[in-house]
XYZ file of C-alpha atoms in Angstrom:
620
model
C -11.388 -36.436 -3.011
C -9.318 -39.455 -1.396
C -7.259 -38.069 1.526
C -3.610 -36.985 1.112
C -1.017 -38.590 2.827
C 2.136 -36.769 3.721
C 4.820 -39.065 4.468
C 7.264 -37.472 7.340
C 10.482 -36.195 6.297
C 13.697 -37.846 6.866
C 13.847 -35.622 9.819
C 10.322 -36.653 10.909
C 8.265 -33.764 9.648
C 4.421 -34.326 9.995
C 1.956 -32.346 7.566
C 1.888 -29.601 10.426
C 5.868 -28.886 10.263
C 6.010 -29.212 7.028
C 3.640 -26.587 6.391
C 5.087 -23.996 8.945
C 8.166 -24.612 7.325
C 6.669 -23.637 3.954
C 5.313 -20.719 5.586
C 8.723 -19.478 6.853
C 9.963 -20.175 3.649
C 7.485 -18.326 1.885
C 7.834 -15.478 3.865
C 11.569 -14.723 2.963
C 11.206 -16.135 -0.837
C 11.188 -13.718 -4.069
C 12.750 -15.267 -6.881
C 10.336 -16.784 -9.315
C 11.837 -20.051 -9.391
C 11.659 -20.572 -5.753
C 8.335 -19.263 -5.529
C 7.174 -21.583 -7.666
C 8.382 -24.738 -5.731
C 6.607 -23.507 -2.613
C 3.480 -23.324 -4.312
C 3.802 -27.121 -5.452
C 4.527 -27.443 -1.884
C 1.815 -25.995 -0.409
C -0.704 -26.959 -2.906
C 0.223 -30.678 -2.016
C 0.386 -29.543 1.558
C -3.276 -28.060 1.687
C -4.769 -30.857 0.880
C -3.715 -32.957 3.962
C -6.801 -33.390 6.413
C -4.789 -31.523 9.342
C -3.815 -28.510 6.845
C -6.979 -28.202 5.199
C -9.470 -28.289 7.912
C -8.322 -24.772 9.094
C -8.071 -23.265 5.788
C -11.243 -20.191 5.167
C -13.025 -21.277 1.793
C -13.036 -17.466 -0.627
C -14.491 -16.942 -3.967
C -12.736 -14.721 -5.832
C -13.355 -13.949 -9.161
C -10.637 -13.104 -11.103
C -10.864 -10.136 -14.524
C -7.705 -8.830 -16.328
C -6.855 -6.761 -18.724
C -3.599 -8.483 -19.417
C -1.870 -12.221 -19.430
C -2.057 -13.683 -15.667
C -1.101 -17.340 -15.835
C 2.098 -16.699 -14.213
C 0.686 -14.738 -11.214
C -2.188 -17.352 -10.966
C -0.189 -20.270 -8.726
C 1.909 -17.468 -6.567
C -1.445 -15.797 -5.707
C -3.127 -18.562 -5.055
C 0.145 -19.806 -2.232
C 0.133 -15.929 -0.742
C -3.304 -16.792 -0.047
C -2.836 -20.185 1.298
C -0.061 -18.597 3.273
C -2.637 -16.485 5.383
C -5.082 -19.214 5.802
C -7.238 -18.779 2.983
C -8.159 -21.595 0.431
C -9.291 -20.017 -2.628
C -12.193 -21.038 -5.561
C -11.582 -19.101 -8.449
C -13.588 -17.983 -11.427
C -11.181 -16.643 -13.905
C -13.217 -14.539 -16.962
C -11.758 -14.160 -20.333
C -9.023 -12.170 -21.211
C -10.094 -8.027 -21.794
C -13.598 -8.806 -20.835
C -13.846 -6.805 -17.847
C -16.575 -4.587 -18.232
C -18.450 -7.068 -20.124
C -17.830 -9.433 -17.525
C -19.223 -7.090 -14.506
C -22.159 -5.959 -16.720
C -23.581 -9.277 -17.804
C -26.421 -10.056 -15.520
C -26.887 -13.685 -16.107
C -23.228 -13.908 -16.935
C -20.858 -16.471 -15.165
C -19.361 -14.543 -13.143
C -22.295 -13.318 -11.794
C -24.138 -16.459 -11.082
C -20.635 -17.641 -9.850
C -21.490 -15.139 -7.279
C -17.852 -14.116 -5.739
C -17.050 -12.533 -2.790
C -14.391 -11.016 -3.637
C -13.522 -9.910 -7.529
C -10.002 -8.998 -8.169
C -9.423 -6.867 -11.379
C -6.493 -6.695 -13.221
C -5.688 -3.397 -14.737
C -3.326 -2.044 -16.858
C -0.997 1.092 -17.588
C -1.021 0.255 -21.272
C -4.463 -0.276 -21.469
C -5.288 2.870 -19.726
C -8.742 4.075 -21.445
C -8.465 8.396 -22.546
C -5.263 9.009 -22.693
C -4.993 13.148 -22.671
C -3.336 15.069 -25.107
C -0.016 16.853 -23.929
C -1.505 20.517 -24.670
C -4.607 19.488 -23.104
C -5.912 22.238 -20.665
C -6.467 21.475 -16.572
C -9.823 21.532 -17.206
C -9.450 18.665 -20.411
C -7.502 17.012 -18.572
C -9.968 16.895 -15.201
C -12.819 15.752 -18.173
C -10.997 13.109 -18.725
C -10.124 11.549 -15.325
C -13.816 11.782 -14.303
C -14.475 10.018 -17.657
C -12.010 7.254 -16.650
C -13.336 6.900 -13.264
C -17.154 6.548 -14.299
C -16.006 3.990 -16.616
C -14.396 1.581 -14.179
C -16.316 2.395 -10.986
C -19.763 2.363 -12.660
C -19.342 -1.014 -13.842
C -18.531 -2.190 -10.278
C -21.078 -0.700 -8.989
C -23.797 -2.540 -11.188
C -22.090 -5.565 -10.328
C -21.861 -4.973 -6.772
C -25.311 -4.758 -6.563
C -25.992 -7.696 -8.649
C -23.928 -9.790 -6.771
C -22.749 -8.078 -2.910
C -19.089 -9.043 -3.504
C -16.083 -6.382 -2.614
C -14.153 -5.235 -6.026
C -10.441 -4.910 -5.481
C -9.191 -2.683 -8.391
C -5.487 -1.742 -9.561
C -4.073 1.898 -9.252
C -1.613 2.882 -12.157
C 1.931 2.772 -12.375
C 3.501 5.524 -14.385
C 5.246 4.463 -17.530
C 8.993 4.849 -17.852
C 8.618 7.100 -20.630
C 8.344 11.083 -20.435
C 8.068 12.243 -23.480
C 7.926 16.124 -21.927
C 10.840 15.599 -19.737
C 10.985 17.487 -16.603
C 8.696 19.903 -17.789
C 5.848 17.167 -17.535
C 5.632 18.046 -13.850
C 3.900 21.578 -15.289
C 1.605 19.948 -18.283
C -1.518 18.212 -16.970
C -1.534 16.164 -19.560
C 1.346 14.707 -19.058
C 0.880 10.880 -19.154
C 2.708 10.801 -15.609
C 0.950 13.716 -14.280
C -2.034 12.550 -15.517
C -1.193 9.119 -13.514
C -0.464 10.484 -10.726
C -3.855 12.721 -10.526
C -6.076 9.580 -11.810
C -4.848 7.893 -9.036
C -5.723 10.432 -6.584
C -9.396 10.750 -7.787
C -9.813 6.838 -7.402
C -9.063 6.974 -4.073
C -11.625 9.933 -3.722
C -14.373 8.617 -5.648
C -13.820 4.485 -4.532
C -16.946 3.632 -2.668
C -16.333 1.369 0.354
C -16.832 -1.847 -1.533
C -13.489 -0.926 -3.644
C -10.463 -1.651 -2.540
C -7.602 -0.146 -4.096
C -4.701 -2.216 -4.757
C -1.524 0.624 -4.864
C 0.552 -0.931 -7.736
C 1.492 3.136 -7.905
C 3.088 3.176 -4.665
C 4.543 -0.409 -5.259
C 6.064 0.413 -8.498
C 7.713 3.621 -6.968
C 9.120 1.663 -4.570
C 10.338 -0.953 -6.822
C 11.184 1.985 -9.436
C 8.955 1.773 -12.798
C 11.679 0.556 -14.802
C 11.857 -2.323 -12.369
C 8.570 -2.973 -11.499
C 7.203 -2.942 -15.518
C 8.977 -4.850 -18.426
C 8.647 -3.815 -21.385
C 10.060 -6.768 -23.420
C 7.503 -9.172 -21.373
C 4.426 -6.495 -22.395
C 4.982 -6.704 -26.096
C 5.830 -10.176 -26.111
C 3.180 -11.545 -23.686
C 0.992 -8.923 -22.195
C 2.675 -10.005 -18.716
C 1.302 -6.320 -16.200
C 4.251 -7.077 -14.102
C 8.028 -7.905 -13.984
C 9.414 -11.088 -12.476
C 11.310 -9.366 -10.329
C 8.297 -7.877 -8.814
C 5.520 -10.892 -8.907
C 5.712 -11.665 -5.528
C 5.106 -8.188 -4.250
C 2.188 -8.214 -6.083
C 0.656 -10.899 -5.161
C 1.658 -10.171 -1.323
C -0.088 -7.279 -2.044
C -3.446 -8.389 -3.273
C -3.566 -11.595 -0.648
C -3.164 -8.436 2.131
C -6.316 -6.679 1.179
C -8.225 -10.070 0.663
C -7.034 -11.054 4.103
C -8.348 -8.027 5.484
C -11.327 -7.972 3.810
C -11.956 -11.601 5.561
C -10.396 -10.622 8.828
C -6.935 -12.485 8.410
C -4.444 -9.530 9.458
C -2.329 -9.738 12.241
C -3.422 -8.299 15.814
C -0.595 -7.335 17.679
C 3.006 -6.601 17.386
C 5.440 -7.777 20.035
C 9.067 -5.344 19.972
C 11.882 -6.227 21.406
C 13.769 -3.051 23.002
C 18.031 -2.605 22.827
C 19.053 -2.864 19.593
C 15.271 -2.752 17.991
C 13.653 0.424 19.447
C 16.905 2.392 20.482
C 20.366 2.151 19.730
C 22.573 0.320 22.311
C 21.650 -1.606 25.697
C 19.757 0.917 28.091
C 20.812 -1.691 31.850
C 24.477 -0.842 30.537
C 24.817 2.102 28.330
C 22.031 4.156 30.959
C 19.055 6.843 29.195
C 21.657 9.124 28.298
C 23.404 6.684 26.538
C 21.198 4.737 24.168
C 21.241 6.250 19.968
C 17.562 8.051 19.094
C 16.254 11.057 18.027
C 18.250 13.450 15.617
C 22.132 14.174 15.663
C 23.204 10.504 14.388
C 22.628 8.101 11.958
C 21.721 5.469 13.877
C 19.703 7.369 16.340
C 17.841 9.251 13.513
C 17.013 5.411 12.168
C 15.560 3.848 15.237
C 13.547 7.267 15.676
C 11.957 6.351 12.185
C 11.202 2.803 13.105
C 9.361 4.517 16.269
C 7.377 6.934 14.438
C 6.434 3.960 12.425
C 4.886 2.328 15.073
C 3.400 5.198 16.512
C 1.180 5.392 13.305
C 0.546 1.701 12.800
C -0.771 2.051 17.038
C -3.036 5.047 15.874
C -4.835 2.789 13.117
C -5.451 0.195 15.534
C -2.697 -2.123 15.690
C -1.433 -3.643 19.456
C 2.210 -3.011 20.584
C 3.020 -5.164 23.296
C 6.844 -4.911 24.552
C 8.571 -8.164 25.279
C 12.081 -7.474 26.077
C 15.119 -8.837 28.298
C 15.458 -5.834 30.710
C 15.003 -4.928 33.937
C 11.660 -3.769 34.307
C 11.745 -0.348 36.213
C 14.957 1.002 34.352
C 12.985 -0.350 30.423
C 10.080 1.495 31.535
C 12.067 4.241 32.542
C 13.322 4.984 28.904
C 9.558 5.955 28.038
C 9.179 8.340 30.457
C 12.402 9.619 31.188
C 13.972 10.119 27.284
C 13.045 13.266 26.265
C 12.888 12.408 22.886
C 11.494 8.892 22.765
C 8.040 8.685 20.463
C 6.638 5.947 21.576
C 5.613 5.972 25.517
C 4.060 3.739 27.687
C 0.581 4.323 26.929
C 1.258 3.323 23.617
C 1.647 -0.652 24.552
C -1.067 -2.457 25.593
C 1.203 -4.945 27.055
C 4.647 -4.557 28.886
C 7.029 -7.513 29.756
C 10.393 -7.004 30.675
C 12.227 -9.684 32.692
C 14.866 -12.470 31.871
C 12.112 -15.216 31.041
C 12.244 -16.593 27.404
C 10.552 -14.460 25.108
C 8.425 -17.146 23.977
C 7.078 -17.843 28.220
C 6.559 -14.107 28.062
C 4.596 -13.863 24.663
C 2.762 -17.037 25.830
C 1.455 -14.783 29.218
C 0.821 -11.657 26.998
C -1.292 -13.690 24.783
C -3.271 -15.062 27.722
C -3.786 -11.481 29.324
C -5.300 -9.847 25.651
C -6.989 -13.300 24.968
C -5.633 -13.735 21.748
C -4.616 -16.501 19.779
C -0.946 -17.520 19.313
C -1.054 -16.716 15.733
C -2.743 -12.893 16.128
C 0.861 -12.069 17.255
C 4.323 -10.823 15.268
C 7.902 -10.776 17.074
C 9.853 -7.813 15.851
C 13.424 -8.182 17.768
C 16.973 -7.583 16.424
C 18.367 -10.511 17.482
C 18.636 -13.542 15.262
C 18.784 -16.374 18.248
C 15.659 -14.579 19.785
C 13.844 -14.663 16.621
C 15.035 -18.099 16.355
C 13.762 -19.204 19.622
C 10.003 -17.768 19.245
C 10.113 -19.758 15.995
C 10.870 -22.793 17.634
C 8.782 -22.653 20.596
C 5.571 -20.929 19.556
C 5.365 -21.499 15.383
C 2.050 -19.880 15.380
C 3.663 -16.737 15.844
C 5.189 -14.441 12.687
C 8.980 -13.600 12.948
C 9.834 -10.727 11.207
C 13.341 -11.371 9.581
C 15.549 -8.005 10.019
C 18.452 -6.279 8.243
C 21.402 -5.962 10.333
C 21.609 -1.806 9.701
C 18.296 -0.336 11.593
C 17.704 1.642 8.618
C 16.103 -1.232 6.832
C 13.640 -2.295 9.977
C 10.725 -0.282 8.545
C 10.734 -1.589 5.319
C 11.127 -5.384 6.449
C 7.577 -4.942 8.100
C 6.089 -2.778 5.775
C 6.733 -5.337 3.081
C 5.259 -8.124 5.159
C 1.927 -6.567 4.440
C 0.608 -8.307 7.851
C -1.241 -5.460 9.356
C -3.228 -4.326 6.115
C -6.155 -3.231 6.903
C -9.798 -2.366 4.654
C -11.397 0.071 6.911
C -10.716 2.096 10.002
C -13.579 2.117 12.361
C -13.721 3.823 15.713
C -12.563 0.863 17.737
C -9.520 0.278 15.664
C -8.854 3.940 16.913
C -9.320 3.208 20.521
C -7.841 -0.479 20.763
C -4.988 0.249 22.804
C -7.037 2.178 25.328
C -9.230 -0.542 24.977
C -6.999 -3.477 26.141
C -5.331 -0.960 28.824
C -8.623 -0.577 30.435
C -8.838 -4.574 30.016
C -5.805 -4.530 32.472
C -7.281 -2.464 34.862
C -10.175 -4.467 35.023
C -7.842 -7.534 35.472
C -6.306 -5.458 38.319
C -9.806 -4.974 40.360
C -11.066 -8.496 39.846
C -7.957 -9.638 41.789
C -8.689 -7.888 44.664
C -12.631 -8.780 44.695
C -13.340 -12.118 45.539
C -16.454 -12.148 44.193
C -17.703 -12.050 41.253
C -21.083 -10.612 41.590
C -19.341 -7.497 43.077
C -16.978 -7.846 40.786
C -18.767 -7.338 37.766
C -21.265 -4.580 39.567
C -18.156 -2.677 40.258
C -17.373 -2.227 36.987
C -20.500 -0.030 36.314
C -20.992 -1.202 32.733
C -23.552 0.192 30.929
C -25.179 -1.224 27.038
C -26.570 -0.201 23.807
C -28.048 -2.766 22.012
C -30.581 -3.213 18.563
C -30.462 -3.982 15.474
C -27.635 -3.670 12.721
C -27.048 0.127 11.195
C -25.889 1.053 8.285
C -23.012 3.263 9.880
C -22.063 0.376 11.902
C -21.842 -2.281 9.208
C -17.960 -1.840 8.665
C -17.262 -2.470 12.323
C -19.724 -5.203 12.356
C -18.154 -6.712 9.543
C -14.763 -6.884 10.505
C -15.883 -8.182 13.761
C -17.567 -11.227 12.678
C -14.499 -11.718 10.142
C -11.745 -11.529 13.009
C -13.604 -13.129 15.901
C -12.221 -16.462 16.660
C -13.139 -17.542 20.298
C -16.158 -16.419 21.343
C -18.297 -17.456 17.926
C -20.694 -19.907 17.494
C -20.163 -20.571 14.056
C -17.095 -18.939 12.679
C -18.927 -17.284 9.550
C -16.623 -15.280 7.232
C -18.841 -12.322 5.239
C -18.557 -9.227 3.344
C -19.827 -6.412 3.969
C -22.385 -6.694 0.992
C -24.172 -9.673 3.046
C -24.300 -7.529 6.557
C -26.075 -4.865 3.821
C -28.560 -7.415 2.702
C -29.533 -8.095 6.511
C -30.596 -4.385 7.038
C -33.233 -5.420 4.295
C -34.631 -8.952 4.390
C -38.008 -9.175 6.325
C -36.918 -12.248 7.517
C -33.584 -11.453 9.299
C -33.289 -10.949 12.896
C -30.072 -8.605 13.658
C -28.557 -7.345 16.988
C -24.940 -5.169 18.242
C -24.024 -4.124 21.348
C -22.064 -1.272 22.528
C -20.252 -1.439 25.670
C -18.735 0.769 28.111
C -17.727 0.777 31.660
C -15.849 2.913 34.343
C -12.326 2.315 32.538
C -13.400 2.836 28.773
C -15.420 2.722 25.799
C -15.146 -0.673 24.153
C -17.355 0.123 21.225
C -19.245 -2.799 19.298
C -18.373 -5.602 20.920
C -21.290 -8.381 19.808
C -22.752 -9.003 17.127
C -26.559 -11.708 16.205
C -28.164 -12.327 13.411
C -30.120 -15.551 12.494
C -33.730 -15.198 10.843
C -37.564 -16.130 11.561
C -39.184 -18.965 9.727
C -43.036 -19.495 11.339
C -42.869 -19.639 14.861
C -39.387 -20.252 15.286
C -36.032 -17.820 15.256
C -32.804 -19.829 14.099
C -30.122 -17.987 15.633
C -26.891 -18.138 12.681
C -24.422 -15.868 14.306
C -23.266 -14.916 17.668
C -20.252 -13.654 18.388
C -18.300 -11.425 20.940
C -15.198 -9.993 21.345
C -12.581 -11.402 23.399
C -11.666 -8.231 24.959
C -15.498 -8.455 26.847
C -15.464 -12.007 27.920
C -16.481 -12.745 31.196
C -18.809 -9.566 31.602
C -21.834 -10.875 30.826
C -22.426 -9.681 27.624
C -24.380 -12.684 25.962
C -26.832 -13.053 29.190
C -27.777 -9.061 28.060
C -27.980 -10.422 24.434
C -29.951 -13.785 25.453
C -32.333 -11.551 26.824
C -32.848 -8.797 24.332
C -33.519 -12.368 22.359
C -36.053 -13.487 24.586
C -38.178 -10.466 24.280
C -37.484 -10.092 21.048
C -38.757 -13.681 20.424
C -42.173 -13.100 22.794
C -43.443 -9.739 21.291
C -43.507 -11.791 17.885
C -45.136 -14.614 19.584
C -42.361 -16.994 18.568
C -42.079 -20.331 20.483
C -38.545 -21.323 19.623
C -35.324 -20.050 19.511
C -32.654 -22.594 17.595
C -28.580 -22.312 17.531
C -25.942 -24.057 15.921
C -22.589 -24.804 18.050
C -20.001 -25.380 15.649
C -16.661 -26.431 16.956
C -13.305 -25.163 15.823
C -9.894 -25.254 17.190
C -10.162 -21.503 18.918
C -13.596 -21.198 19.564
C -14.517 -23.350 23.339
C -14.821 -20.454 25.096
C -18.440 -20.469 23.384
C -19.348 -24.470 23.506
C -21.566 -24.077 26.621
C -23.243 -20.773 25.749
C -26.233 -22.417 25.059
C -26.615 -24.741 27.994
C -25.668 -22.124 30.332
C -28.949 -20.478 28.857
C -31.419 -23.206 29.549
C -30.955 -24.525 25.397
C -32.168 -28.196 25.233
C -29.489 -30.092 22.838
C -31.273 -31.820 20.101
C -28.761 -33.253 18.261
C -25.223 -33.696 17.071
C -23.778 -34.848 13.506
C -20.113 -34.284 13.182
C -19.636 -32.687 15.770
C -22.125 -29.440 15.099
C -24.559 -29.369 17.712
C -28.232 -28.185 17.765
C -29.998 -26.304 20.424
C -33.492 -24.924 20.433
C -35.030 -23.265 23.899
C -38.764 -22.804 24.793
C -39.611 -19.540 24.894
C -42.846 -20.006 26.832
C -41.046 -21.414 29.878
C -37.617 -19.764 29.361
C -36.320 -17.343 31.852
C -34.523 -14.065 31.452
C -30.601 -14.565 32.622
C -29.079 -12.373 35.330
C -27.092 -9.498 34.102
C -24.860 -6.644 35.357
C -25.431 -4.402 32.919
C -27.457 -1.625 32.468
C -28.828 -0.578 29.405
C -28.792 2.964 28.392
C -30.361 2.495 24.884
C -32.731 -0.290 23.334
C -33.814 -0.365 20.164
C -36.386 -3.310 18.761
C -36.466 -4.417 15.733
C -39.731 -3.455 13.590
């Protein structure tokens, strides 16, 4: 393909404004019409050198049980909006199950790794009867289920790829009235308990698109026309495209690790009602007895459950510091509290100087971050300062906050592991940490104080999910930068050939969980190392000296010789370039930049650690 060149703007736009202008554009845009220009735009736009070269290849496959040319380009933009660049196999129309069950099919030797199906309400296989009994009615949902689960499941083990698969919308139509809400078989009662027995019964490999809960947002009537069913088969209003296609490029984003980190709030006007340095504690509108104050006690509760599921709050605010922090602990009924941010600037800096320094403390790229603040000309400032970072656009009336993030779909997740759970606590511990190395010189002592102790051996099943979405969000410390599913990390656990390591670690402030993550495979004498990666939140500890040396023994009681890695450079990921050197690596060569490395076992030496190991396990 001959390189693209995008000419500047009148107003001297490069490729790289350009395209952060489409994405702020994109963010805000719903009509059909407009949507449709931005994905000319972007299309044109992902093809420039300085665009594409960060873009994540995906192949999705692509079934549906109705007509999907017209959600085919917005897709495709939601997903070049979040950094992925998609291939697409698109299988005929209604040949779903054929499509999953053929084993030397196209699909299947187009080998996706992600397949998006496209269900429909209409086409909703075993309808019940209206008199049906519980019992009919509970035959017949288990019927339904085996017949679009099993399928997947063949084809998930043909193939490895994740299956994202449609809930149902209820029809408009109730052809029992109110008294529907008694019959089982009820077509929306019968939705509504279908539904609930997919989520059950989907193994961890489906991911369930709610168009149910999107549709009762929208309202059915909304969501679902009619007119465009008969006359063109279309599963989803106009009106409603875009949120469906938001939708769908959330969970694929999560599958591949492209969801947002951490959440930066503003505090007067965002998180409370009024301005606590003038109004005082007593003074500022939340908790019950007024509308406002009822409102920004929602947005708070909010937040409280995205923190439990693992997403960062970090407060960036224009406050004194003492009397901000005071409204956590003083308010008696303020939901959030301190312990719930893992970061906590208040001062009269910028907001983009402070985001800049909370990004450096959590060691997290620019664009891991979203600004949720009230205030139009401090939204507008981020924007212009730090474009890697998502502004949230908000309503004027706080009533409205929650459902301007929820509809940004930024923080979707496909799994909960246990460090999602403990993240907060995590990066609070991190700060600790931060707060003892200043006051030890040394590092030696340094890292001995921290009494860190290790588990480490070879990929388990149970840990899979967390090692997935570890390989899929780490950015900086990573060799290569592989994006997988969880059906490849299965495949490891298996081949004779693989070589697969984690490591769990903990120290005197917390438990950071799996943190690492190896796997490369043996070929003769030699192991070729294809992954290493570790999380940002460990850097500095040691953690890859422990690793380098499970490798080393791991290498000699095979009676390998040679141990090869790949450096591949990216824009994010230096903090790794001199891994291998610092390990005694030999380079051997470099071709576009990607380096090789192999060491000599025989004469290599085992690395100085801090770390003690509690648990070892080899690999057989």
């Amino acid at each position: 393909m001959s390189p693209v060149v995008i000419e500047p703007t009148e107003q001297g736009m490069g490729a790289e404004d350009q395209w952060r202008a489409f994405q702020r554009d994109w963010a805000s845009a719903h009509d059909y019409r407009a949507l449709l220009r931005l994905s000319r735009q972007a299309a044109s736009l992902a093809d420039h050198p300085e665009i594409d070269r960060r873009l994540v290849p995906v192949r999705l496959g692509v079934l549906s049980e109705a007509t999907i040319d017209l959600l085919l380009p917005i897709l495709k933009t939601a997903l070049l909006a979040i950094g992925l660049r998609p291939s697409l196999y698109l299988a005929s129309y209604g040949q779903v199950s054929a499509s999953l069950l053929d084993s030397d099919g196209p699909l299947v030797r187009f080998l996706p790794q992600i397949t998006l199906i496209i269900n429909a309400t209409p086409h909703l296989p075993g309808w019940p009867a209206l008199h049906d009994s519980r019992q009919q009615v509970e035959d017949r949902i288990d019927e339904v289920c085996r017949s679009l689960l099993g399928p997947c499941e063949i084809f998930h083990e043909r193939t490895g790829s994740d299956v994202i698969l449609n809930t149902y919308h209820p029809m408009s139509s109730r052809p029992a009235g109110n008294l529907g809400a008694k019959l089982p078989g009820d077509p929306t009662n019968f939705v509504r308990r279908l539904n609930v027995a997919l989520g059950d019964r989907a193994p961890r490999y489906v991911h369930l698109n709610d168009v149910a809960a999107l549709a009762e947002r929208a309202g059915t009537e909304t969501w679902f026309d009619e007119h465009y069913w008969h006359l063109a088969k279309q599963p989803v209003s106009f009106h409603c495209i875009s949120d469906y296609c938001r939708n769908v490029a959330g969970i694929i984003g999560a599958i591949l690790g492209r969801a947002k980190k951490c959440l930066v709030l503003d505090l007067d006007n965002t998180l409370w009602g009024g301005i606590i340095g003038d109004d005082g504690i007593g003074g500022i509108q939340i908790g019950e007895g007024t509308a406002a104050g009822e409102a920004f006690k929602a947005i708070q509760v909010y937040l409280k459950s995205l923190r439990e599921r693992g997403v960062l709050l970090a407060v960036c605010s224009k406050n004194d510091e003492s009397v901000a922090r005071a409204a956590f602990t003083d308010h008696p009924d303020m939901v959030l509290r301190l312990d719930d941010f893992a970061a906590f600037r208040a001062n009269w800096s910028p907001k983009s100087e402070n985001i800049r320094v909370i990004a450096g403390e959590m060691d997290l790229p620019l664009d891991a971050f979203v600004l949720f603040d009230d205030n139009p000309a401090e939204r507008e400032e981020v924007a212009l300062a730090i474009p890697e970072v998502t502004v949230v656009p908000l309503p004027e009336d706080p009533s409205g906050y929650v459902r301007a993030l929820e509809r940004s779909r930024l923080f979707e997740v496909s799994a909960l592991t246990r460090e999602d759970l403990g993240r907060t606590a995590a990066y609070r511990a991190r700060q600790q940490t931060r707060e003892v190395r200043a006051q030890i010189t040394d590092v030696r002592s340094y890292l001995a104080s921290l009494a860190m102790r290790a588990a480490i051996g070879p990929f388990e099943e149970s840990s899979l999910e967390r090692i997935t979405q570890l390989i899929n969000k780490t950015n900086q410390f990573n060799l290569t930068t592989p994006r997988v599913v969880l059906a490849e990390m299965r495949r490891l656990l298996v081949d004779p050939a693989a070589v697969t390591c984690s490591v769990r670690l903990r120290d005197r402030f917390a438990d950071h969980g799996l943190i690492s993550v190896m796997f490369g495979r043996i070929d003769s004498s030699r192991l070729t190392i294809d992954a290493w990666l570790m999380s940002c939140r460990v850097l500095g500890r040691g953690v890859e000296r422990l690793l380098f040396n499970y490798l080393l023994e791991l290498a000699r009681t095979r009676g390998l010789r040679e141990i090869a890695g790949v450096f591949r450079p990216t824009e994010r990921n230096r903090p790794a370039k001199d891994l291998y050197q610092g390990l005694g690596f030999s380079r051997v060569a470099t071709r576009e930049g990607v380096e090789d490395w192999l060491l000599d076992v025989t004469t290599a030496a085992p690395a100085e650690t801090f770390i003690a190991v509690d648990e070892i396990s080899v690999q057989p």
